[in-house]
Amino acid sequence: MDKGNSITRREALKKIGAVAVGAAIGSSAMAAIDSVNTKSKDNNRNKMKALAINGSSRMRGNTADMLDIVLKELEKEGFETEQIELAGNVIEPCKACFACQGKGNCVFGNDKFQEIFTKMKEADAIILGSPTYSADVSSTLKAVIERASVVSDVNPGLFRHKVGGAVAVARRGGAMNAIDTINHFFLNKEMFLVGSTYWNIVYGRLPGEAAKDEEGVANMKNLGQNMAWLLKILNKQ
Protein backbone atom coordinates (compact mmCIF):
# COMPACT_ATOMS: atom_id res chain seq x y z
CA MET A 1 0.00 0.00 0.00
CA ASP A 2 1.20 3.53 -0.79
CA LYS A 3 1.51 5.11 2.66
CA GLY A 4 1.43 8.53 1.07
CA ASN A 5 -2.15 7.99 -0.08
CA SER A 6 -3.46 6.14 2.99
CA ILE A 7 -5.87 7.82 5.41
CA THR A 8 -7.07 6.92 8.86
CA ARG A 9 -10.62 5.80 9.67
CA ARG A 10 -11.32 9.13 11.36
CA GLU A 11 -10.11 11.08 8.33
CA ALA A 12 -12.32 8.96 6.08
CA LEU A 13 -15.34 9.67 8.27
CA LYS A 14 -14.62 13.38 8.12
CA LYS A 15 -14.52 13.29 4.31
CA ILE A 16 -17.86 11.47 4.21
CA GLY A 17 -19.35 13.89 6.71
CA ALA A 18 -18.26 16.91 4.69
CA VAL A 19 -20.18 15.58 1.69
CA ALA A 20 -23.26 14.52 3.66
CA VAL A 21 -23.68 17.59 5.81
CA GLY A 22 -25.42 19.72 3.19
CA ALA A 23 -27.98 17.07 2.38
CA ALA A 24 -28.67 15.87 5.90
CA ILE A 25 -29.01 19.10 7.85
CA GLY A 26 -32.04 21.34 7.57
CA SER A 27 -32.34 24.74 9.20
CA SER A 28 -34.62 23.35 11.91
CA ALA A 29 -32.13 20.62 12.80
CA MET A 30 -29.29 23.13 13.02
CA ALA A 31 -31.36 25.37 15.29
CA ALA A 32 -32.04 22.43 17.60
CA ILE A 33 -28.33 21.58 17.78
CA ASP A 34 -27.39 25.21 18.52
CA SER A 35 -29.93 25.27 21.32
CA VAL A 36 -28.61 22.04 22.82
CA ASN A 37 -24.99 23.16 22.62
CA THR A 38 -25.83 26.53 24.20
CA LYS A 39 -27.47 24.80 27.14
CA SER A 40 -24.39 22.64 27.52
CA LYS A 41 -22.07 25.65 27.64
CA ASP A 42 -24.28 27.47 30.12
CA ASN A 43 -24.35 24.55 32.53
CA ASN A 44 -21.86 25.44 35.26
CA ARG A 45 -22.00 22.56 37.71
CA ASN A 46 -20.15 22.68 40.99
CA LYS A 47 -20.40 18.93 41.55
CA MET A 48 -19.07 16.09 39.44
CA LYS A 49 -21.97 14.22 37.88
CA ALA A 50 -22.69 10.54 37.27
CA LEU A 51 -25.26 9.72 34.60
CA ALA A 52 -26.93 6.32 34.34
CA ILE A 53 -28.78 5.33 31.17
CA ASN A 54 -31.25 2.49 31.59
CA GLY A 55 -31.92 0.54 28.40
CA SER A 56 -34.77 -1.53 29.79
CA SER A 57 -38.18 -1.55 28.10
CA ARG A 58 -39.73 -1.64 31.58
CA MET A 59 -40.02 1.46 33.73
CA ARG A 60 -38.67 0.98 37.25
CA GLY A 61 -37.75 -2.65 36.74
CA ASN A 62 -34.73 -4.67 37.83
CA THR A 63 -32.25 -2.63 35.78
CA ALA A 64 -33.49 0.61 37.34
CA ASP A 65 -33.14 -0.92 40.82
CA MET A 66 -29.53 -1.93 40.17
CA LEU A 67 -28.57 1.43 38.69
CA ASP A 68 -30.13 3.10 41.73
CA ILE A 69 -27.80 1.09 43.96
CA VAL A 70 -24.74 2.22 42.01
CA LEU A 71 -25.88 5.85 42.02
CA LYS A 72 -26.67 5.79 45.73
CA GLU A 73 -23.05 4.95 46.51
CA LEU A 74 -21.95 7.91 44.39
CA GLU A 75 -24.44 10.18 46.12
CA LYS A 76 -22.99 9.19 49.49
CA GLU A 77 -19.67 10.60 48.31
CA GLY A 78 -21.22 13.89 47.24
CA PHE A 79 -21.68 13.34 43.53
CA GLU A 80 -24.67 14.59 41.57
CA THR A 81 -26.53 11.71 39.92
CA GLU A 82 -29.26 11.13 37.37
CA GLN A 83 -30.87 8.07 35.80
CA ILE A 84 -32.45 8.26 32.35
CA GLU A 85 -34.90 5.49 31.54
CA LEU A 86 -35.34 4.75 27.84
CA ALA A 87 -38.58 2.82 28.37
CA GLY A 88 -41.43 4.28 26.35
CA ASN A 89 -39.06 6.04 23.93
CA VAL A 90 -38.02 5.11 20.43
CA ILE A 91 -34.40 5.95 19.64
CA GLU A 92 -33.85 5.75 15.91
CA PRO A 93 -30.76 3.97 14.58
CA CYS A 94 -27.78 5.86 13.21
CA LYS A 95 -28.23 6.93 9.58
CA ALA A 96 -24.47 6.79 8.94
CA CYS A 97 -24.57 10.19 7.22
CA PHE A 98 -21.69 11.59 9.31
CA ALA A 99 -23.30 15.03 9.10
CA CYS A 100 -22.58 15.39 12.84
CA GLN A 101 -18.95 16.25 12.06
CA GLY A 102 -18.07 19.49 13.81
CA LYS A 103 -21.53 19.80 15.35
CA GLY A 104 -20.91 17.97 18.65
CA ASN A 105 -24.26 16.19 18.45
CA CYS A 106 -26.47 14.25 16.07
CA VAL A 107 -28.21 16.51 13.54
CA PHE A 108 -31.54 14.70 13.79
CA GLY A 109 -33.78 15.89 16.61
CA ASN A 110 -36.96 13.85 16.13
CA ASP A 111 -36.28 11.68 19.20
CA LYS A 112 -34.58 12.11 22.60
CA PHE A 113 -31.06 11.29 21.45
CA GLN A 114 -29.78 14.89 21.25
CA GLU A 115 -30.91 15.51 24.83
CA ILE A 116 -29.38 12.26 26.05
CA PHE A 117 -26.10 12.87 24.24
CA THR A 118 -25.79 16.37 25.71
CA LYS A 119 -26.14 14.89 29.19
CA MET A 120 -23.53 12.26 28.34
CA LYS A 121 -21.08 15.00 27.35
CA GLU A 122 -21.77 16.92 30.56
CA ALA A 123 -21.35 13.90 32.83
CA ASP A 124 -18.05 12.94 34.46
CA ALA A 125 -19.14 9.31 34.77
CA ILE A 126 -21.51 7.27 32.60
CA ILE A 127 -23.15 4.01 33.67
CA LEU A 128 -24.93 2.09 30.94
CA GLY A 129 -27.36 -0.57 32.14
CA SER A 130 -29.49 -3.05 30.26
CA PRO A 131 -31.50 -6.20 30.69
CA THR A 132 -30.29 -9.06 28.53
CA TYR A 133 -32.34 -9.29 25.33
CA SER A 134 -31.31 -12.00 22.84
CA ALA A 135 -27.92 -12.31 24.57
CA ASP A 136 -27.10 -8.60 24.27
CA VAL A 137 -28.20 -5.11 25.31
CA SER A 138 -31.65 -3.86 24.38
CA SER A 139 -32.12 -2.49 20.86
CA THR A 140 -32.93 0.94 22.32
CA LEU A 141 -29.65 1.15 24.23
CA LYS A 142 -27.78 -0.21 21.20
CA ALA A 143 -29.17 2.66 19.12
CA VAL A 144 -27.88 5.15 21.71
CA ILE A 145 -24.46 3.47 21.70
CA GLU A 146 -24.21 3.41 17.91
CA ARG A 147 -25.22 7.03 17.43
CA ALA A 148 -23.01 8.20 20.29
CA SER A 149 -20.12 6.28 18.75
CA VAL A 150 -20.45 7.98 15.37
CA VAL A 151 -20.87 11.47 16.81
CA SER A 152 -17.78 11.03 18.98
CA ASP A 153 -15.81 9.50 16.09
CA VAL A 154 -16.14 12.64 13.99
CA ASN A 155 -15.93 14.98 17.00
CA PRO A 156 -12.86 13.53 18.75
CA GLY A 157 -12.36 13.74 22.50
CA LEU A 158 -15.96 14.18 23.67
CA PHE A 159 -15.70 11.24 26.08
CA ARG A 160 -11.95 11.23 26.68
CA HIS A 161 -11.05 10.46 30.31
CA LYS A 162 -14.62 10.11 31.51
CA VAL A 163 -15.36 7.18 33.82
CA GLY A 164 -17.54 4.32 32.60
CA GLY A 165 -19.35 1.41 34.23
CA ALA A 166 -21.48 -1.37 32.75
CA VAL A 167 -24.47 -3.09 34.38
CA ALA A 168 -26.45 -6.04 33.02
CA VAL A 169 -29.48 -7.89 34.37
CA ALA A 170 -30.30 -11.39 33.13
CA ARG A 171 -32.87 -14.04 33.72
CA ARG A 172 -30.27 -16.70 33.03
CA GLY A 173 -27.72 -16.32 30.20
CA GLY A 174 -26.22 -13.84 27.72
CA ALA A 175 -25.31 -11.14 30.21
CA MET A 176 -21.58 -11.25 29.44
CA ASN A 177 -22.32 -10.27 25.84
CA ALA A 178 -24.30 -7.28 27.10
CA ILE A 179 -21.41 -6.25 29.36
CA ASP A 180 -18.95 -6.60 26.48
CA THR A 181 -21.08 -4.42 24.18
CA ILE A 182 -21.11 -1.62 26.74
CA ASN A 183 -17.44 -1.96 27.64
CA HIS A 184 -16.37 -1.87 23.99
CA PHE A 185 -18.07 1.52 23.66
CA PHE A 186 -16.26 2.88 26.71
CA LEU A 187 -12.87 1.55 25.66
CA ASN A 188 -13.18 2.87 22.10
CA LYS A 189 -13.98 6.34 23.41
CA GLU A 190 -10.85 6.72 25.57
CA MET A 191 -12.78 6.31 28.81
CA PHE A 192 -11.57 4.80 32.07
CA LEU A 193 -13.40 1.53 32.64
CA VAL A 194 -14.36 0.66 36.24
CA GLY A 195 -14.97 -2.87 37.45
CA SER A 196 -16.05 -4.49 40.68
CA THR A 197 -15.39 -7.64 42.68
CA TYR A 198 -16.98 -9.73 39.91
CA TRP A 199 -18.82 -9.14 36.64
CA ASN A 200 -21.42 -6.40 36.99
CA ILE A 201 -24.31 -8.81 36.46
CA VAL A 202 -27.42 -9.43 38.52
CA TYR A 203 -29.94 -12.21 38.03
CA GLY A 204 -33.71 -11.82 38.14
CA ARG A 205 -36.75 -12.00 35.86
CA LEU A 206 -39.78 -10.29 37.39
CA PRO A 207 -39.52 -6.75 38.82
CA GLY A 208 -37.90 -6.85 42.24
CA GLU A 209 -36.27 -10.27 41.82
CA ALA A 210 -32.79 -8.90 41.07
CA ALA A 211 -32.71 -7.28 44.52
CA LYS A 212 -32.73 -10.79 45.99
CA ASP A 213 -29.41 -11.61 44.31
CA GLU A 214 -27.22 -10.75 47.30
CA GLU A 215 -23.91 -11.22 45.51
CA GLY A 216 -25.08 -9.13 42.57
CA VAL A 217 -26.35 -6.33 44.79
CA ALA A 218 -23.06 -6.28 46.70
CA ASN A 219 -21.27 -6.06 43.38
CA MET A 220 -23.37 -3.04 42.36
CA LYS A 221 -22.53 -1.27 45.62
CA ASN A 222 -18.84 -1.91 45.10
CA LEU A 223 -19.06 -0.64 41.53
CA GLY A 224 -20.45 2.65 42.79
CA GLN A 225 -17.75 2.90 45.44
CA ASN A 226 -15.00 2.20 42.92
CA MET A 227 -16.37 4.82 40.53
CA ALA A 228 -16.49 7.38 43.34
CA TRP A 229 -12.88 6.60 44.28
CA LEU A 230 -11.63 7.07 40.72
CA LEU A 231 -13.63 10.26 40.19
CA LYS A 232 -12.07 11.76 43.31
CA ILE A 233 -8.60 10.87 42.08
CA LEU A 234 -9.27 12.43 38.67
CA ASN A 235 -10.76 15.55 40.25
CA LYS A 236 -7.52 16.22 42.12
CA GLN A 237 -5.46 16.39 38.94
PDB file of N, CA, C and O in Angstrom, residues 2 4 7 27 36 45 55 57 72 92 157 167 199-200 221 232 235:
ATOM      1  N   ASP A   2       0.480   2.261  -0.760  1.00  0.00           N
ATOM      2  CA  ASP A   2       1.201   3.529  -0.786  1.00  0.00           C
ATOM      3  C   ASP A   2       0.849   4.326   0.456  1.00  0.00           C
ATOM      4  O   ASP A   2      -0.270   4.834   0.593  1.00  0.00           O
ATOM      5  N   GLY A   4       1.691   7.127   1.331  1.00  0.00           N
ATOM      6  CA  GLY A   4       1.430   8.530   1.074  1.00  0.00           C
ATOM      7  C   GLY A   4      -0.030   8.807   0.776  1.00  0.00           C
ATOM      8  O   GLY A   4      -0.520   9.915   0.969  1.00  0.00           O
ATOM      9  N   ILE A   7      -5.252   6.928   4.436  1.00  0.00           N
ATOM     10  CA  ILE A   7      -5.869   7.823   5.406  1.00  0.00           C
ATOM     11  C   ILE A   7      -6.397   6.990   6.555  1.00  0.00           C
ATOM     12  O   ILE A   7      -6.673   5.807   6.411  1.00  0.00           O
ATOM     13  N   SER A  27     -32.477  23.597   8.304  1.00  0.00           N
ATOM     14  CA  SER A  27     -32.342  24.739   9.203  1.00  0.00           C
ATOM     15  C   SER A  27     -32.921  24.444  10.576  1.00  0.00           C
ATOM     16  O   SER A  27     -32.385  24.878  11.594  1.00  0.00           O
ATOM     17  N   VAL A  36     -29.160  23.046  21.919  1.00  0.00           N
ATOM     18  CA  VAL A  36     -28.612  22.036  22.818  1.00  0.00           C
ATOM     19  C   VAL A  36     -27.205  22.382  23.246  1.00  0.00           C
ATOM     20  O   VAL A  36     -26.831  22.294  24.413  1.00  0.00           O
ATOM     21  N   ARG A  45     -21.765  23.383  36.534  1.00  0.00           N
ATOM     22  CA  ARG A  45     -22.004  22.556  37.712  1.00  0.00           C
ATOM     23  C   ARG A  45     -20.844  22.670  38.686  1.00  0.00           C
ATOM     24  O   ARG A  45     -19.687  22.736  38.293  1.00  0.00           O
ATOM     25  N   GLY A  55     -31.405   0.996  29.684  1.00  0.00           N
ATOM     26  CA  GLY A  55     -31.915   0.540  28.402  1.00  0.00           C
ATOM     27  C   GLY A  55     -33.114  -0.380  28.477  1.00  0.00           C
ATOM     28  O   GLY A  55     -33.573  -0.879  27.447  1.00  0.00           O
ATOM     29  N   SER A  57     -36.867  -1.903  28.644  1.00  0.00           N
ATOM     30  CA  SER A  57     -38.178  -1.552  28.103  1.00  0.00           C
ATOM     31  C   SER A  57     -39.219  -1.404  29.209  1.00  0.00           C
ATOM     32  O   SER A  57     -40.354  -1.008  28.943  1.00  0.00           O
ATOM     33  N   LYS A  72     -26.574   5.461  44.303  1.00  0.00           N
ATOM     34  CA  LYS A  72     -26.674   5.787  45.726  1.00  0.00           C
ATOM     35  C   LYS A  72     -25.293   5.855  46.363  1.00  0.00           C
ATOM     36  O   LYS A  72     -25.018   6.722  47.207  1.00  0.00           O
ATOM     37  N   GLU A  92     -34.090   6.223  17.267  1.00  0.00           N
ATOM     38  CA  GLU A  92     -33.852   5.755  15.912  1.00  0.00           C
ATOM     39  C   GLU A  92     -32.394   5.340  15.724  1.00  0.00           C
ATOM     40  O   GLU A  92     -31.497   5.885  16.372  1.00  0.00           O
ATOM     41  N   GLY A 157     -12.656  13.296  21.150  1.00  0.00           N
ATOM     42  CA  GLY A 157     -12.361  13.742  22.500  1.00  0.00           C
ATOM     43  C   GLY A 157     -13.560  14.040  23.378  1.00  0.00           C
ATOM     44  O   GLY A 157     -13.390  14.428  24.536  1.00  0.00           O
ATOM     45  N   VAL A 167     -23.590  -2.290  33.531  1.00  0.00           N
ATOM     46  CA  VAL A 167     -24.470  -3.089  34.379  1.00  0.00           C
ATOM     47  C   VAL A 167     -25.405  -3.902  33.484  1.00  0.00           C
ATOM     48  O   VAL A 167     -25.985  -3.364  32.535  1.00  0.00           O
ATOM     49  N   TRP A 199     -18.133  -9.775  37.760  1.00  0.00           N
ATOM     50  CA  TRP A 199     -18.821  -9.140  36.639  1.00  0.00           C
ATOM     51  C   TRP A 199     -20.048  -8.396  37.148  1.00  0.00           C
ATOM     52  O   TRP A 199     -20.747  -8.864  38.040  1.00  0.00           O
ATOM     53  N   ASN A 200     -20.327  -7.247  36.531  1.00  0.00           N
ATOM     54  CA  ASN A 200     -21.424  -6.396  36.988  1.00  0.00           C
ATOM     55  C   ASN A 200     -22.764  -6.918  36.462  1.00  0.00           C
ATOM     56  O   ASN A 200     -23.459  -6.264  35.682  1.00  0.00           O
ATOM     57  N   LYS A 221     -22.999  -2.228  44.617  1.00  0.00           N
ATOM     58  CA  LYS A 221     -22.526  -1.266  45.615  1.00  0.00           C
ATOM     59  C   LYS A 221     -21.042  -1.003  45.453  1.00  0.00           C
ATOM     60  O   LYS A 221     -20.572   0.141  45.504  1.00  0.00           O
ATOM     61  N   LYS A 232     -12.775  10.885  42.374  1.00  0.00           N
ATOM     62  CA  LYS A 232     -12.074  11.763  43.309  1.00  0.00           C
ATOM     63  C   LYS A 232     -10.600  11.909  42.926  1.00  0.00           C
ATOM     64  O   LYS A 232     -10.031  13.004  43.006  1.00  0.00           O
ATOM     65  N   ASN A 235     -10.397  14.169  39.924  1.00  0.00           N
ATOM     66  CA  ASN A 235     -10.760  15.551  40.246  1.00  0.00           C
ATOM     67  C   ASN A 235      -9.626  16.310  40.914  1.00  0.00           C
ATOM     68  O   ASN A 235      -9.616  17.537  40.938  1.00  0.00           O
TER      69      ASN A 235
END
